Coordinates of C-alpha atoms in Angstrom, one line a residue:
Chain C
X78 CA 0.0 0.0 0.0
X79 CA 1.2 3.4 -0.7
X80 CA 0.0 6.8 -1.5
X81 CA -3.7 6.6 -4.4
X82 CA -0.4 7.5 -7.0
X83 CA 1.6 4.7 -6.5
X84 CA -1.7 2.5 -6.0
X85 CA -2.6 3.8 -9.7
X86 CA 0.9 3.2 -10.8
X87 CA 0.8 -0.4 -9.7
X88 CA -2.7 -0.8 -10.6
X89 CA -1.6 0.0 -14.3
X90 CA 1.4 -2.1 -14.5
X91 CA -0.7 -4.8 -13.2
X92 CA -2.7 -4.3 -16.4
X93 CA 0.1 -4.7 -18.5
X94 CA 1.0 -8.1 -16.5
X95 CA -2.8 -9.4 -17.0
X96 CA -2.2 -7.9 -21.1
X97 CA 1.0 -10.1 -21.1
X98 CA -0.9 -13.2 -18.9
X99 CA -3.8 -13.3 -21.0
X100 CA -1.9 -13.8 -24.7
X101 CA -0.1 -15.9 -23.1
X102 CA -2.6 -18.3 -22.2
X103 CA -4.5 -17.5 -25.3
X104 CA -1.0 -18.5 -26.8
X105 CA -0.1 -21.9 -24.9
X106 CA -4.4 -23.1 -24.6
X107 CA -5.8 -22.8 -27.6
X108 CA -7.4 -25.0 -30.1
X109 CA -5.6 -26.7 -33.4
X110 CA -7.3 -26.2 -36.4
X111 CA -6.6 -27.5 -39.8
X112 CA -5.4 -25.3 -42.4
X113 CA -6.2 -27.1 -45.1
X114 CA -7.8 -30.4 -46.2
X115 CA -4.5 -32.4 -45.8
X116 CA -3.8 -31.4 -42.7
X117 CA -4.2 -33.6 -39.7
X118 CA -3.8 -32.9 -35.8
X119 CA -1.3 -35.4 -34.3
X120 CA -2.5 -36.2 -31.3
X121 CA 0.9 -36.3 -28.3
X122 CA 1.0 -38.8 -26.0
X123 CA 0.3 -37.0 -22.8
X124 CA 3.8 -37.2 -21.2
X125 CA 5.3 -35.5 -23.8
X126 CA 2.3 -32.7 -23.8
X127 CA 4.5 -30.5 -21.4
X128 CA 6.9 -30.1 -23.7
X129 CA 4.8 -28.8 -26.5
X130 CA 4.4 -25.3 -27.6
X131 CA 0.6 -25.2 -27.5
X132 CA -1.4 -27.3 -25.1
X133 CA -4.9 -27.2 -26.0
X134 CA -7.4 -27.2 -23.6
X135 CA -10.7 -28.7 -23.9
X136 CA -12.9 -25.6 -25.1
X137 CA -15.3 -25.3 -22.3
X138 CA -12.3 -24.7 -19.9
X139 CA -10.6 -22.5 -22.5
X140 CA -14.0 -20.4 -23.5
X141 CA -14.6 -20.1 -19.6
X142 CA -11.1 -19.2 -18.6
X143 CA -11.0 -16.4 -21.8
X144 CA -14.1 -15.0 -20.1
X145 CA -12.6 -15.0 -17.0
X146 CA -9.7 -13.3 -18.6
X147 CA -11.6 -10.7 -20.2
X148 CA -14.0 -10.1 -16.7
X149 CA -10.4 -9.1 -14.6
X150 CA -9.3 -7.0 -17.4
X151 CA -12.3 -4.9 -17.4
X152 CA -12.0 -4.9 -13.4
X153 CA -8.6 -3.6 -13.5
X154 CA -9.8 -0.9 -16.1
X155 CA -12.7 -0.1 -13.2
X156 CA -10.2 -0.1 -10.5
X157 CA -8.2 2.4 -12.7
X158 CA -10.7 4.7 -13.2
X159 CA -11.8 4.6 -8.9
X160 CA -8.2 5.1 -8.5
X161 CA -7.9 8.1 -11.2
X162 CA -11.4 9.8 -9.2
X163 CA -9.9 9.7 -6.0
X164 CA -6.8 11.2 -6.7
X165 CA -5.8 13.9 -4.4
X166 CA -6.2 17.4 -4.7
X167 CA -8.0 17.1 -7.9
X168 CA -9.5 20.9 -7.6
X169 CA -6.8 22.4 -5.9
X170 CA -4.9 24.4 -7.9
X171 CA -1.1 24.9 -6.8
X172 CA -1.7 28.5 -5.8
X173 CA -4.4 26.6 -3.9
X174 CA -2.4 24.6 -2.0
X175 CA 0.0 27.3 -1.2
X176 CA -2.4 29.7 0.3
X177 CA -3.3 26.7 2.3
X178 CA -0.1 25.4 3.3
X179 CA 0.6 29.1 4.5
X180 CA -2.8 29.6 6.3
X181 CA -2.2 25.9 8.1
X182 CA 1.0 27.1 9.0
X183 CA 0.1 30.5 10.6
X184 CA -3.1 28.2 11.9
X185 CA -0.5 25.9 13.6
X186 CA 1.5 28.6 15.5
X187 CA -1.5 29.8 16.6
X188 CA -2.8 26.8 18.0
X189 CA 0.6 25.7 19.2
X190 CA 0.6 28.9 21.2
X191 CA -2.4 28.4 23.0
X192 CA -1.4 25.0 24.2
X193 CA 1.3 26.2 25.5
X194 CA -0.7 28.6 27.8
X195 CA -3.0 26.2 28.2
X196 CA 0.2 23.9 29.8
X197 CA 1.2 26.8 31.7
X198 CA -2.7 27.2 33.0
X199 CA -2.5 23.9 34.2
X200 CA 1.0 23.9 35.7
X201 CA -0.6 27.1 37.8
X202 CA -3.8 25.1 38.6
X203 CA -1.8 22.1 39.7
X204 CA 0.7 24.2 41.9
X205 CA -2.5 25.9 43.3
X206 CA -4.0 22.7 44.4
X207 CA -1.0 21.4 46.0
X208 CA -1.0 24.5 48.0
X209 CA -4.0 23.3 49.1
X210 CA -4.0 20.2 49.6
X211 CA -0.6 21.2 52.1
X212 CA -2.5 23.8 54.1
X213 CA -5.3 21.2 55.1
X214 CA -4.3 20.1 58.5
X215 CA -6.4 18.8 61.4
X216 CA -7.7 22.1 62.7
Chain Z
X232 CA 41.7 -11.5 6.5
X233 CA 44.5 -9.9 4.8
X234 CA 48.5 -9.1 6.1
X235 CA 50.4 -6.2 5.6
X236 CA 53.3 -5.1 7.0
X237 CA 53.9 -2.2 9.8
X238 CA 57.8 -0.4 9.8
X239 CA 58.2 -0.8 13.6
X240 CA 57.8 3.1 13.8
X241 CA 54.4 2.1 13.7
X242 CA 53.5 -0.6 15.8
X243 CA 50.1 -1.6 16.6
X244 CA 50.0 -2.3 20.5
X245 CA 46.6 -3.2 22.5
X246 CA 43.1 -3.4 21.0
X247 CA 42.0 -1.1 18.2
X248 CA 38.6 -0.2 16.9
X249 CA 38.5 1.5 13.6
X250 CA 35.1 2.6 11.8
X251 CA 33.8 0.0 9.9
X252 CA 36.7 -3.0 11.1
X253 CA 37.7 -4.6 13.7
X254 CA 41.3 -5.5 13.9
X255 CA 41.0 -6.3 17.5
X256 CA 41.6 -10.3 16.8
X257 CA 44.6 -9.5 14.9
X258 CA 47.9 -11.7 15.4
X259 CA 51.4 -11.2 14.6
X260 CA 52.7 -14.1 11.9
X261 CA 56.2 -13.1 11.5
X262 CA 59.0 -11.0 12.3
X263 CA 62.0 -10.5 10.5
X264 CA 64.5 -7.6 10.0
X265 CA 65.1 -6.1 7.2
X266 CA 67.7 -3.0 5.9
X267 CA 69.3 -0.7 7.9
X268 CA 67.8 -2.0 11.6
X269 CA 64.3 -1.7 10.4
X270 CA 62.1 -4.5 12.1
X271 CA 58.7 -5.3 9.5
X272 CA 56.3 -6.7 11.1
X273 CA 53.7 -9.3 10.0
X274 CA 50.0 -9.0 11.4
X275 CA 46.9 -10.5 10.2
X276 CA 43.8 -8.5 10.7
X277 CA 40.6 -10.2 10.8
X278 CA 37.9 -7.7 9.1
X279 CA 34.4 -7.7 10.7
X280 CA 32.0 -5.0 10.0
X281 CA 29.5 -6.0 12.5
X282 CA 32.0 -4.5 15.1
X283 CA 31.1 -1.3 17.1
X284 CA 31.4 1.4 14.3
X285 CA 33.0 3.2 17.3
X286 CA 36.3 5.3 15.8
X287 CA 38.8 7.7 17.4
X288 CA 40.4 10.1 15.4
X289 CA 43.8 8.9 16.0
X290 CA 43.0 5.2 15.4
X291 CA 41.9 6.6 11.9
X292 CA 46.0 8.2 11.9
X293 CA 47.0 5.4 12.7
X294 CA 45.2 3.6 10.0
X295 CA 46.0 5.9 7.2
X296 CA 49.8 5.7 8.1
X297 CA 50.0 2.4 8.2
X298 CA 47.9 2.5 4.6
X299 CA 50.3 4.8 2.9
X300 CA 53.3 3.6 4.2
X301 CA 52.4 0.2 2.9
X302 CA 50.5 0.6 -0.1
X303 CA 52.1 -2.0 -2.1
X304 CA 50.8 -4.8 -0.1
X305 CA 47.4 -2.8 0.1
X306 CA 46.7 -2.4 -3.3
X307 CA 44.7 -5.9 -4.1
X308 CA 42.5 -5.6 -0.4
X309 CA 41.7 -2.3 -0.1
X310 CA 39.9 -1.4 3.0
X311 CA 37.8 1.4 3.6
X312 CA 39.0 4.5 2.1
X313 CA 40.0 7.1 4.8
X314 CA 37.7 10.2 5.4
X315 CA 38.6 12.9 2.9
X316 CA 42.1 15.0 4.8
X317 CA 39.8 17.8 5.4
X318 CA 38.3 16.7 8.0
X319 CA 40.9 18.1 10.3
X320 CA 40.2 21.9 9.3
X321 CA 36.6 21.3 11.0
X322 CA 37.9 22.4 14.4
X323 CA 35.4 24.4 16.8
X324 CA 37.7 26.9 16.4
X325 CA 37.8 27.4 12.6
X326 CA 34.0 26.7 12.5
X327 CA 33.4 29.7 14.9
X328 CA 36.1 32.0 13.1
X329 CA 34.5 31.4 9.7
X330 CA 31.0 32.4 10.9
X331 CA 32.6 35.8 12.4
X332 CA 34.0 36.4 9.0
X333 CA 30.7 35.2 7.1
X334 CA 28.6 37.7 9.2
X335 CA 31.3 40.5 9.2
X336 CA 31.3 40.1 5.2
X337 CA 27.4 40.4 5.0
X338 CA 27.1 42.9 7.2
X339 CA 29.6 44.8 4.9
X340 CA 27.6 43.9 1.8
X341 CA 24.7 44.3 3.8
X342 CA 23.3 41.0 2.8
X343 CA 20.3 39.6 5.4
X344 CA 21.4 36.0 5.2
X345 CA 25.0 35.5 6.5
X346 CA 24.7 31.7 5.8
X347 CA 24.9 31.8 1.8
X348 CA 27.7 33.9 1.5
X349 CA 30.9 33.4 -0.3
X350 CA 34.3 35.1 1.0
X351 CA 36.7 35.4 -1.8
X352 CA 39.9 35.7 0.3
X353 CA 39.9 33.1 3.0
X354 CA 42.9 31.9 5.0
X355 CA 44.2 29.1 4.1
X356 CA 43.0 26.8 7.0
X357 CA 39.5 27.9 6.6
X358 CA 39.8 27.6 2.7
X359 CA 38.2 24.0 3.3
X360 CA 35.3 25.3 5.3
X361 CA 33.6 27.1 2.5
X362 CA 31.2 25.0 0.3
X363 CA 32.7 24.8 -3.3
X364 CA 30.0 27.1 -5.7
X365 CA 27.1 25.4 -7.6
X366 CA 28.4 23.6 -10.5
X367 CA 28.1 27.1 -13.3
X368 CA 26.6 24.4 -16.2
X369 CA 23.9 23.3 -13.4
X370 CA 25.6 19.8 -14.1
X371 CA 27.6 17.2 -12.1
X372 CA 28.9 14.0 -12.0
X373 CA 29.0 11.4 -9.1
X374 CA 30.3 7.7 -10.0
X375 CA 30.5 8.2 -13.5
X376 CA 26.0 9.2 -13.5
X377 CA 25.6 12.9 -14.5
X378 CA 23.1 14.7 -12.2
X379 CA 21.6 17.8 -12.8
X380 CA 20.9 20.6 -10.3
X381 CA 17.6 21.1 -11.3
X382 CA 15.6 17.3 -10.8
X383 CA 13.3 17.5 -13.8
X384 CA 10.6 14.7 -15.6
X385 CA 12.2 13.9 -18.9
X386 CA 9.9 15.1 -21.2
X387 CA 8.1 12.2 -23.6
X388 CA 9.6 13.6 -26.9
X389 CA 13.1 13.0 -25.8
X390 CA 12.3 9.0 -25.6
X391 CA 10.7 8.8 -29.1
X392 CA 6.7 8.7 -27.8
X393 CA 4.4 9.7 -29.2
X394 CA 2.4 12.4 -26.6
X395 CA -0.9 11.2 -26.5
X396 CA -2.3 14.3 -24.2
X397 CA -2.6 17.8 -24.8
X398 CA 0.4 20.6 -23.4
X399 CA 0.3 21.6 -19.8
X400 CA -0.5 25.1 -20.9
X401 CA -3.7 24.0 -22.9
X402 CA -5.1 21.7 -20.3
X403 CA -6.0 22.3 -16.6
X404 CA -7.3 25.7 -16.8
X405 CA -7.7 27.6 -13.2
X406 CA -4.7 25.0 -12.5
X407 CA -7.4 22.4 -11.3
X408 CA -6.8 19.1 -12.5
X409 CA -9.9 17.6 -13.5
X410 CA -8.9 17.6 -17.2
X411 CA -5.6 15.3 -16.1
X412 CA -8.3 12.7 -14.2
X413 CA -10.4 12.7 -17.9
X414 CA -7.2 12.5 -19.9
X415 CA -6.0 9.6 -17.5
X416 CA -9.5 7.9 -17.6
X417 CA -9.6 8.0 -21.4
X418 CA -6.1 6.2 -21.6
X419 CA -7.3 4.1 -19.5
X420 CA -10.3 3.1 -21.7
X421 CA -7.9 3.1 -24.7
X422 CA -5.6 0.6 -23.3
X423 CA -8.5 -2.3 -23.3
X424 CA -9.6 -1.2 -26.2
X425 CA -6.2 -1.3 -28.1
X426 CA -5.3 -4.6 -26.4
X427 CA -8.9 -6.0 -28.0
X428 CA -7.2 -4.9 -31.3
X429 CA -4.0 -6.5 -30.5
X430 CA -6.0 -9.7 -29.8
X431 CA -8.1 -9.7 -33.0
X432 CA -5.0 -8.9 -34.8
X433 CA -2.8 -11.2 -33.4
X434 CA -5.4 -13.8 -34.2
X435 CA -5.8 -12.8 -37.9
X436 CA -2.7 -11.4 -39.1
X437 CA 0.2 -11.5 -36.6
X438 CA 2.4 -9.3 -38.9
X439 CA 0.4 -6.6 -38.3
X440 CA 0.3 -6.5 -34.6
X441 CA 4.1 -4.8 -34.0
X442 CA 2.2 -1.3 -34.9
X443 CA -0.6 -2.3 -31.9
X444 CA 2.3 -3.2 -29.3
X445 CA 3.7 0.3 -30.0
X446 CA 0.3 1.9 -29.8
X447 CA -0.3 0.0 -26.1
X448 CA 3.1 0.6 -24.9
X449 CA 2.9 4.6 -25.9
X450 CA -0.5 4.5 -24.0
X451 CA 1.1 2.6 -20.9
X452 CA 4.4 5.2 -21.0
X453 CA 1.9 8.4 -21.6
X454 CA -0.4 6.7 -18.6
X455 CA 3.2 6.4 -16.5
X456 CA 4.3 9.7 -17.6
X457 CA 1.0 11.7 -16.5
X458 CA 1.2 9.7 -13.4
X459 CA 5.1 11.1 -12.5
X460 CA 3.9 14.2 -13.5
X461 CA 1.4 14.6 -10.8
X462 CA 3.7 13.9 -8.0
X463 CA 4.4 17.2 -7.0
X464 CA 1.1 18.0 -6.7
X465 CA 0.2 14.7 -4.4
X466 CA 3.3 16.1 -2.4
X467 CA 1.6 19.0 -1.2
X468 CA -1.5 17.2 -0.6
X469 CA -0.3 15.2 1.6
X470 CA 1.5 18.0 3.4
X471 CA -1.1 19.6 4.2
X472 CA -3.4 16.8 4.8
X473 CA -0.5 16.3 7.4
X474 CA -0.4 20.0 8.8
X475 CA -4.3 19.6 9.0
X476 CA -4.2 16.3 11.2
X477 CA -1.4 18.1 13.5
X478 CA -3.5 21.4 14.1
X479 CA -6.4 18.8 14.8
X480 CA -4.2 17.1 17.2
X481 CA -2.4 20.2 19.2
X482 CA -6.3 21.4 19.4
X483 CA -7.6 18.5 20.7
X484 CA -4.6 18.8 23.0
X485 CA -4.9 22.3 24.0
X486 CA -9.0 21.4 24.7
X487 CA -8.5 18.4 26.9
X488 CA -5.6 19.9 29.0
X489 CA -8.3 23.2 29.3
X490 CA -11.2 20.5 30.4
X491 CA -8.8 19.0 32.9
X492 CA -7.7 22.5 34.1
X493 CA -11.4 23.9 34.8
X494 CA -12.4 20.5 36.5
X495 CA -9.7 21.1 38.7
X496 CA -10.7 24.5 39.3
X497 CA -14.5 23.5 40.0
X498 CA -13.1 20.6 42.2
X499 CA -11.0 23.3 44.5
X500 CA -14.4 26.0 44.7
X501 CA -16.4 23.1 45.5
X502 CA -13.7 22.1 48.6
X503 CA -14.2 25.9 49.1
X504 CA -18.0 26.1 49.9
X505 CA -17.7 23.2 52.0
X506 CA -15.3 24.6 54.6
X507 CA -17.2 27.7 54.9
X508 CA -19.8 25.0 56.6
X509 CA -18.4 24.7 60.3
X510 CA -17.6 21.3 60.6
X511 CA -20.1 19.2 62.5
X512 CA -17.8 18.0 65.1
X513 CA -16.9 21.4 65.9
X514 CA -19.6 23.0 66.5
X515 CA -20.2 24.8 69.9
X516 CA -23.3 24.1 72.1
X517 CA -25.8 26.9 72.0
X518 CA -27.3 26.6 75.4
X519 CA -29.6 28.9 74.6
X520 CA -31.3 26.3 71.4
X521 CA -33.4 24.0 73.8
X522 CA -34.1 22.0 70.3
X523 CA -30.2 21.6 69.4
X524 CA -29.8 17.8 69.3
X525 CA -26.8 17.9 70.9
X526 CA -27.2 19.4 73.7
X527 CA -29.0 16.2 75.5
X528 CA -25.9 14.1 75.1
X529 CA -23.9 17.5 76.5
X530 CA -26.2 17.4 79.7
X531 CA -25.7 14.3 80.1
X532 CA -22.5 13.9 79.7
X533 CA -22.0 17.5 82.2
X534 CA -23.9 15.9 84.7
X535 CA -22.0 12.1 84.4
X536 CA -18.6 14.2 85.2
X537 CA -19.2 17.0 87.0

């Protein structure tokens, strides 16, 4: 987790990732077809399958996981977009944000100020309840 | 572990902690003399940089004599390089002489900031004190990297992309950046639309799909470049998002130590009204009040002992 620009940042890269993840499956699963009436699919013997370029899968498993494919893209691209709204400062222009920085700061020193009287009020409170509480004696 | 050899000038007695090493296992291998009554002696140091980074200046002398005086041997283990000879002019002394001179010379130019001065004709031990200038071409170069002074985003043109967004000075008006958040969202949009090309392409005629992996990655580097760009701007956001959170905090400060402070005070008035009360156990027996409660128990207690 880091700041909503480094969120985006990775958020796009990971779109590039599933770009890259998704040819590639498309590349490694799908179907042989013929290209022309000649042509036959050799079947491989299944412990040499691994070693093959393309591994078909069945194609309900293939249509299904090409949907799945496409449904996380299109979630990334929404993620994107929340990401892109809810960037920071989006109205504040950078005169903006130095008129506030600068009222902050003047806000600051005031407030700073007033808690330390308000630590000096109560160092003047305490000291005058422990002059009571030493002049209570048995009368 | 490495050996090197000490002219007995320069002997090594005791236990020795340098920055960074720790030649405190060290033993002596050899002795032999050699020339004119000059005794070399062998030691092996035993290197360990998880040893107290703990130096003296003279153990880093001693170090740096031993270094030069033996820099054959030294030259295929090299240890760590010395701190710059400098150093030494950094005495209290030459620290508080140069500020004199800094604040006499802006007083004399009658310059507010006495800390960004330059004095042209220093002494020579203080010649080290001064800052060399800024590099004049705004340039430098560290390691064999060139750095510049100023720490800018290289713009897209100078990498060969194509700039898919319109000029700073056209977009953003009122310096708001809602146009930026539109621009991004529409890359956004036109990366999954470009990568549906470059999956029908690459499907019907792979040849032509090197154009649509430059389009997506000009999109991803404009999407990357846009993102850099904004930086800045999140920078200040979140300083003042942090300025805001610390005035919230030294006010809800200043109003709970003001809370505790008036309890206190309502505390001590209360304790106040209470000894204006004359205590019950003091109170003195009004003879005169035949309906005083007390004054049974008095009677009887006058009559008991008297």
């Amino acid at each position: 987790m880091g700041d909503r620009l480094t969120q985006l940042q990775d958020a796009v890269d990971q779109l590039a990732t599933q770009f890259i993840a998704s040819i590639n499956y498309i590349n490694q699963h799908h179907s042989l077809e013929t290209l022309g009436p000649r042509d036959q699919i050799v079947v491989i013997p299944k412990q040499e399958a691994d070693q093959q370029e393309v591994d078909p899968h069945p194609e309900d498993v293939f249509r299904a996981a090409l949907v799945e494919l496409a449904q996380d893209l299109i979630t990334k691209e929404q993620q994107i977009e929340l990401l892109i709204s809810i960037l920071p400062g989006l109205d504040n222009s950078e005169q903006d944000q130095e008129r506030n920085i600068r009222e902050l700061e003047e806000e600051l020193k005031v407030a700073e100020a007033q808690r330390q009287e308000a630590i000096k009020e109560r160092e003047e409170t305490l000291a005058k309840i422990n002059a009571v509480i030493r002049s209570i004696r048995r009368p | 572990m490495f050996t090197w050899v000490a002219s007995s000038g320069h002997l090594l007695g005791g236990t020795r902690t340098c920055r960074y090493l720790d030649w405190a296992p060290y033993e002596r291998l050899g002795r032999d003399a050699v020339g004119h009554g000059t005794r070399r002696l062998t030691y092996t140091v035993h290197f360990s940089p998880k040893h107290n980074p703990i130096a003296t200046i003279s153990h880093f002398e001693r170090l740096s004599i031993i270094i030069t005086m033996d820099e054959e041997q030294q030259q295929t283990a090299s240890t760590w390089p010395p701190p710059p000879p400098f150093w030494k002019a950094f005495t209290p002394d030459n620290i508080a002489r140069i500020e004199e001179l800094r604040k006499e010379t802006a007083e004399r130019a009658g310059i507010q900031d006495p800390s960004s001065i330059r004095i042209d004709s220093l002494p020579r031990e203080l010649r080290n004190l001064q800052p060399p200038p800024e590099p004049a071409d705004g340039e430098w170069r560290v390691f064999g990297d060139k750095y510049g002074l100023k720490d800018e985003l290289p713009q897209l043109e100078d990498g060969e992309i194509r700039r898919l967004f319109p000029n700073p000075d056209e977009r953003d008006q009122d310096g708001k950046h809602f146009d930026r958040a539109t621009i991004l969202k529409r890359l956004a949009k036109s990366l999954l639309l470009n990568f549906l090309e470059l999956t029908g392409l690459l499907a019907t005629s792979p040849e032509a799909a090197e154009d649509k992996v430059t389009d997506v990655r000009d999109l991803f580097i404009n999407f990357h470049h846009l993102i850099n760009e904004y930086r800045p701007h999140q920078a200040r956001e979140s300083l003042i998002a942090l300025m805001q959170s610390q005035l919230d905090r030294t006010r809800a400060e200043t109003n709970a130590i003001r809370d505790a402070k008036d309890h206190a005070e309502r505390v001590l008035e209360g304790l106040g009204s209470i000894t204006i009360e004359e205590p019950p156990n003091y109170k003195t027996i009004n003879d005169e009040d035949p309906f005083d409660p007390d004054i049974k128990a008095w009677n009887m207690l006058v009559d008991q002992y008297t």
